[in-house]
mmCIF file of C-alpha atoms in Angstrom:
data_model
loop_
_atom_site.group_PDB
_atom_site.id
_atom_site.type_symbol
_atom_site.label_atom_id
_atom_site.label_comp_id
_atom_site.label_asym_id
_atom_site.label_seq_id
_atom_site.Cartn_x
_atom_site.Cartn_y
_atom_site.Cartn_z
ATOM 1 C CA MET A 1 -15.781 -3.297 -5.303
ATOM 2 C CA GLU A 2 -13.952 -5.723 -3.072
ATOM 3 C CA GLN A 3 -12.413 -3.652 -0.279
ATOM 4 C CA SER A 4 -9.185 -5.666 -0.191
ATOM 5 C CA GLU A 5 -8.394 -4.827 -3.849
ATOM 6 C CA LEU A 6 -8.641 -1.138 -2.997
ATOM 7 C CA GLU A 7 -6.502 -1.631 0.102
ATOM 8 C CA ARG A 8 -3.862 -3.470 -1.958
ATOM 9 C CA LEU A 9 -3.758 -0.546 -4.390
ATOM 10 C CA GLU A 10 -3.316 1.897 -1.516
ATOM 11 C CA LEU A 11 -0.628 -0.225 0.177
ATOM 12 C CA LEU A 12 1.402 -0.537 -3.004
ATOM 13 C CA HIS A 13 1.100 3.214 -3.549
ATOM 14 C CA GLU A 14 2.551 3.755 -0.045
ATOM 15 C CA VAL A 15 5.639 1.764 -1.032
ATOM 16 C CA VAL A 16 6.061 3.368 -4.468
ATOM 17 C CA PRO A 17 4.671 6.896 -3.894
ATOM 18 C CA ALA A 18 6.635 8.366 -6.808
ATOM 19 C CA ALA A 19 4.976 6.032 -9.310
ATOM 20 C CA SER A 20 2.498 7.797 -11.555
ATOM 21 C CA SER A 21 1.189 4.578 -13.050
ATOM 22 C CA LEU A 22 0.360 1.163 -11.631
ATOM 23 C CA ALA A 23 -0.895 -1.934 -13.389
ATOM 24 C CA LEU A 24 -3.710 -4.255 -12.424
ATOM 25 C CA LEU A 25 -3.517 -7.915 -13.444
ATOM 26 C CA VAL A 26 -6.967 -9.417 -14.026
ATOM 27 C CA ASN A 27 -8.306 -12.597 -15.557
ATOM 28 C CA PRO A 28 -10.617 -11.512 -18.414
ATOM 29 C CA THR A 29 -12.544 -14.791 -18.210
ATOM 30 C CA ASN A 30 -13.546 -14.026 -14.621
ATOM 31 C CA PRO A 31 -17.006 -12.396 -14.567
ATOM 32 C CA ALA A 32 -15.765 -9.946 -11.901
ATOM 33 C CA ALA A 33 -12.750 -8.767 -13.944
ATOM 34 C CA GLU A 34 -14.413 -5.813 -15.619
ATOM 35 C CA THR A 35 -15.989 -4.679 -12.371
ATOM 36 C CA GLN A 36 -12.650 -4.975 -10.543
ATOM 37 C CA SER A 37 -10.814 -2.839 -13.067
ATOM 38 C CA THR A 38 -13.620 -0.323 -13.598
ATOM 39 C CA GLU A 39 -14.250 0.260 -9.904
ATOM 40 C CA LEU A 40 -10.578 0.715 -9.040
ATOM 41 C CA GLN A 41 -10.079 3.469 -11.641
ATOM 42 C CA PRO A 42 -11.632 6.287 -9.526
ATOM 43 C CA ALA A 43 -9.603 5.189 -6.497
ATOM 44 C CA ALA A 44 -6.427 5.256 -8.577
ATOM 45 C CA ARG A 45 -7.242 8.746 -9.867
ATOM 46 C CA THR A 46 -7.836 9.904 -6.280
ATOM 47 C CA LEU A 47 -4.300 8.723 -5.476
ATOM 48 C CA GLY A 48 -2.987 10.564 -8.544
ATOM 49 C CA LEU A 49 -2.333 7.326 -10.421
ATOM 50 C CA GLN A 50 -3.043 6.041 -13.867
ATOM 51 C CA LEU A 51 -4.219 2.430 -13.584
ATOM 52 C CA GLN A 52 -3.441 0.225 -16.554
ATOM 53 C CA VAL A 53 -5.144 -3.147 -16.900
ATOM 54 C CA LEU A 54 -3.290 -6.294 -17.925
ATOM 55 C CA HIS A 55 -4.980 -9.582 -18.812
ATOM 56 C CA ALA A 56 -3.993 -13.197 -18.193
ATOM 57 C CA SER A 57 -6.403 -16.117 -18.148
ATOM 58 C CA ALA A 58 -3.823 -18.896 -17.750
ATOM 59 C CA GLU A 59 -0.202 -19.322 -16.713
ATOM 60 C CA ARG A 60 0.823 -19.328 -20.373
ATOM 61 C CA ASP A 61 -0.342 -15.664 -20.557
ATOM 62 C CA PHE A 62 1.896 -14.434 -17.731
ATOM 63 C CA ASP A 63 4.988 -13.715 -19.852
ATOM 64 C CA ALA A 64 3.006 -11.607 -22.322
ATOM 65 C CA ALA A 65 1.316 -9.711 -19.485
ATOM 66 C CA PHE A 66 4.690 -8.933 -17.910
ATOM 67 C CA ALA A 67 6.124 -7.881 -21.287
ATOM 68 C CA SER A 68 3.225 -5.400 -21.564
ATOM 69 C CA LEU A 69 3.807 -4.270 -17.994
ATOM 70 C CA ILE A 70 7.440 -3.453 -18.744
ATOM 71 C CA GLN A 71 6.495 -1.694 -21.983
ATOM 72 C CA MET A 72 3.925 0.416 -20.068
ATOM 73 C CA ARG A 73 6.611 1.405 -17.538
ATOM 74 C CA ALA A 74 4.161 0.903 -14.695
ATOM 75 C CA GLY A 75 5.646 1.549 -11.261
ATOM 76 C CA GLY A 76 4.048 -1.502 -9.680
ATOM 77 C CA LEU A 77 1.512 -4.280 -10.023
ATOM 78 C CA VAL A 78 -1.640 -5.171 -8.130
ATOM 79 C CA ILE A 79 -2.649 -8.775 -8.759
ATOM 80 C CA VAL A 80 -6.371 -9.258 -8.158
ATOM 81 C CA SER A 81 -7.792 -12.280 -6.443
ATOM 82 C CA ASP A 82 -8.608 -14.979 -8.988
ATOM 83 C CA LEU A 83 -8.364 -18.773 -9.017
ATOM 84 C CA VAL A 84 -5.790 -18.750 -11.846
ATOM 85 C CA PHE A 85 -3.548 -16.343 -9.936
ATOM 86 C CA ASN A 86 -4.188 -17.984 -6.562
ATOM 87 C CA THR A 87 -2.932 -21.333 -7.862
ATOM 88 C CA HIS A 88 0.112 -19.759 -9.530
ATOM 89 C CA SER A 89 1.327 -17.331 -6.871
ATOM 90 C CA GLU A 90 4.884 -18.701 -6.912
ATOM 91 C CA PRO A 91 5.431 -18.269 -10.693
ATOM 92 C CA LEU A 92 3.911 -14.782 -10.418
ATOM 93 C CA ALA A 93 6.329 -13.918 -7.609
ATOM 94 C CA ALA A 94 9.231 -15.212 -9.699
ATOM 95 C CA LEU A 95 8.160 -13.007 -12.621
ATOM 96 C CA THR A 96 7.882 -9.915 -10.420
ATOM 97 C CA LEU A 97 11.417 -10.573 -9.160
ATOM 98 C CA HIS A 98 12.783 -11.303 -12.627
ATOM 99 C CA HIS A 99 11.297 -8.087 -14.026
ATOM 100 C CA ALA A 100 12.028 -6.051 -10.838
ATOM 101 C CA VAL A 101 8.383 -5.054 -10.391
ATOM 102 C CA PRO A 102 7.011 -4.116 -6.959
ATOM 103 C CA ALA A 103 3.817 -6.149 -6.610
ATOM 104 C CA ILE A 104 1.122 -7.002 -4.104
ATOM 105 C CA PHE A 105 -1.135 -10.040 -4.014
ATOM 106 C CA GLN A 106 -3.596 -11.661 -1.643
ATOM 107 C CA PHE A 107 -1.706 -14.658 -0.284
ATOM 108 C CA ARG A 108 1.350 -15.128 1.912
ATOM 109 C CA GLU A 109 2.750 -17.756 -0.489
ATOM 110 C CA PHE A 110 3.357 -14.965 -3.006
ATOM 111 C CA THR A 111 5.445 -12.990 -0.529
ATOM 112 C CA ALA A 112 7.244 -16.071 0.772
ATOM 113 C CA ALA A 113 8.186 -16.914 -2.846
ATOM 114 C CA GLY A 114 9.779 -13.488 -3.310
ATOM 115 C CA GLY A 115 6.873 -11.158 -4.045
ATOM 116 C CA LEU A 116 7.069 -7.776 -2.333
ATOM 117 C CA MET A 117 3.826 -7.779 -0.338
ATOM 118 C CA SER A 118 0.637 -9.648 0.325
ATOM 119 C CA TYR A 119 -2.530 -8.453 1.959
ATOM 120 C CA GLY A 120 -5.529 -10.672 2.463
ATOM 121 C CA ASP A 121 -7.507 -12.928 4.719
ATOM 122 C CA SER A 122 -5.631 -14.725 7.443
ATOM 123 C CA ALA A 123 -4.666 -18.258 6.482
ATOM 124 C CA THR A 124 -5.000 -19.499 10.065
ATOM 125 C CA GLU A 125 -8.212 -17.810 11.217
ATOM 126 C CA PRO A 126 -10.568 -20.263 9.432
ATOM 127 C CA TYR A 127 -8.878 -23.188 11.200
ATOM 128 C CA HIS A 128 -9.314 -21.427 14.532
ATOM 129 C CA GLN A 129 -13.013 -20.961 13.774
ATOM 130 C CA VAL A 130 -13.363 -24.653 12.844
ATOM 131 C CA GLY A 131 -11.920 -25.568 16.229
ATOM 132 C CA ILE A 132 -14.366 -23.305 18.025
ATOM 133 C CA TYR A 133 -17.288 -24.724 16.049
ATOM 134 C CA ALA A 134 -16.190 -28.318 16.677
ATOM 135 C CA GLY A 135 -16.027 -27.597 20.392
ATOM 136 C CA ARG A 136 -19.486 -26.058 20.409
ATOM 137 C CA ILE A 137 -20.936 -29.025 18.484
ATOM 138 C CA LEU A 138 -19.253 -31.509 20.807
ATOM 139 C CA LYS A 139 -20.853 -29.660 23.730
ATOM 140 C CA GLY A 140 -24.272 -30.274 22.200
ATOM 141 C CA GLU A 141 -25.053 -27.233 20.061
ATOM 142 C CA LYS A 142 -26.809 -27.924 16.769
ATOM 143 C CA PRO A 143 -24.729 -27.021 13.704
ATOM 144 C CA ALA A 144 -27.741 -25.315 12.110
ATOM 145 C CA ASP A 145 -27.958 -22.961 15.112
ATOM 146 C CA LEU A 146 -24.368 -21.765 14.805
ATOM 147 C CA PRO A 147 -23.832 -18.368 13.168
ATOM 148 C CA VAL A 148 -21.968 -18.021 9.889
ATOM 149 C CA HIS A 149 -18.646 -16.262 10.320
ATOM 150 C CA GLN A 150 -16.641 -14.504 7.675
ATOM 151 C CA SER A 151 -12.956 -13.847 8.028
ATOM 152 C CA THR A 152 -12.335 -10.499 9.639
ATOM 153 C CA LYS A 153 -8.557 -10.587 9.996
ATOM 154 C CA ALA A 154 -6.504 -9.426 7.054
ATOM 155 C CA GLU A 155 -2.763 -10.012 7.174
ATOM 156 C CA LEU A 156 -0.133 -7.703 5.731
ATOM 157 C CA ILE A 157 3.122 -9.477 4.922
ATOM 158 C CA ILE A 158 6.163 -7.646 3.584
ATOM 159 C CA ASN A 159 9.296 -9.159 2.099
ATOM 160 C CA LEU A 160 12.138 -6.799 3.045
ATOM 161 C CA LYS A 161 14.679 -8.843 1.096
ATOM 162 C CA THR A 162 12.665 -8.193 -2.064
ATOM 163 C CA ALA A 163 12.216 -4.515 -1.168
ATOM 164 C CA LYS A 164 15.999 -4.181 -0.847
ATOM 165 C CA ALA A 165 16.556 -6.008 -4.154
ATOM 166 C CA LEU A 166 14.118 -3.571 -5.813
ATOM 167 C CA GLY A 167 15.821 -0.569 -4.214
ATOM 168 C CA LEU A 168 12.713 0.317 -2.210
ATOM 169 C CA THR A 169 12.449 1.665 1.294
ATOM 170 C CA VAL A 170 9.287 0.459 2.983
ATOM 171 C CA PRO A 171 7.876 3.242 5.198
ATOM 172 C CA GLN A 172 8.253 2.597 8.926
ATOM 173 C CA LEU A 173 4.520 3.116 9.486
ATOM 174 C CA LEU A 174 3.788 0.349 7.003
ATOM 175 C CA LEU A 175 6.350 -1.946 8.627
ATOM 176 C CA GLY A 176 4.637 -1.254 11.962
ATOM 177 C CA ARG A 177 1.305 -2.385 10.518
ATOM 178 C CA ALA A 178 2.750 -5.607 9.078
ATOM 179 C CA ASP A 179 1.692 -8.915 10.606
ATOM 180 C CA GLU A 180 4.862 -10.536 9.312
ATOM 181 C CA ILE A 181 8.117 -9.273 7.858
ATOM 182 C CA ILE A 182 10.230 -11.640 5.778
ATOM 183 C CA GLU A 183 13.915 -10.716 5.881
#
């Protein structure tokens, strides 16, 4: 299981602790979709949550997924990382606002567009690493000798304006952990 999906589930649960049910939006055409939903179920049960899975494989499926979400009366939505969702974070944010659904996603663009929270890899860290590598290469190091680095910095971004619109109080401890707060 991807650790960040679990962390997103836990973060959303911190903001909506009274929710007994959360939804997970997955792309059924993604080979990882079944694994993502299956592996998050035990974590959800540990948190005392029922995790309901919604499917969307294209933007045209979003309205139906949100209609199901509302019908399920889920207390929030975790959007998994997927190319379809990554390229449509703004429409997803608009739908979460329209339907008054607390939601968390991977990218800052989602939160900047009105989504409640995002938690994922830093958008700026890779550029910093490129600069370091370019400097090392310019100083004579061989590119093949340079180690491979993976992103290690995850950013938590919270949109307080959206939290207020949803009638949510974000816990102070969570606000203290945030890398950015949008007001």
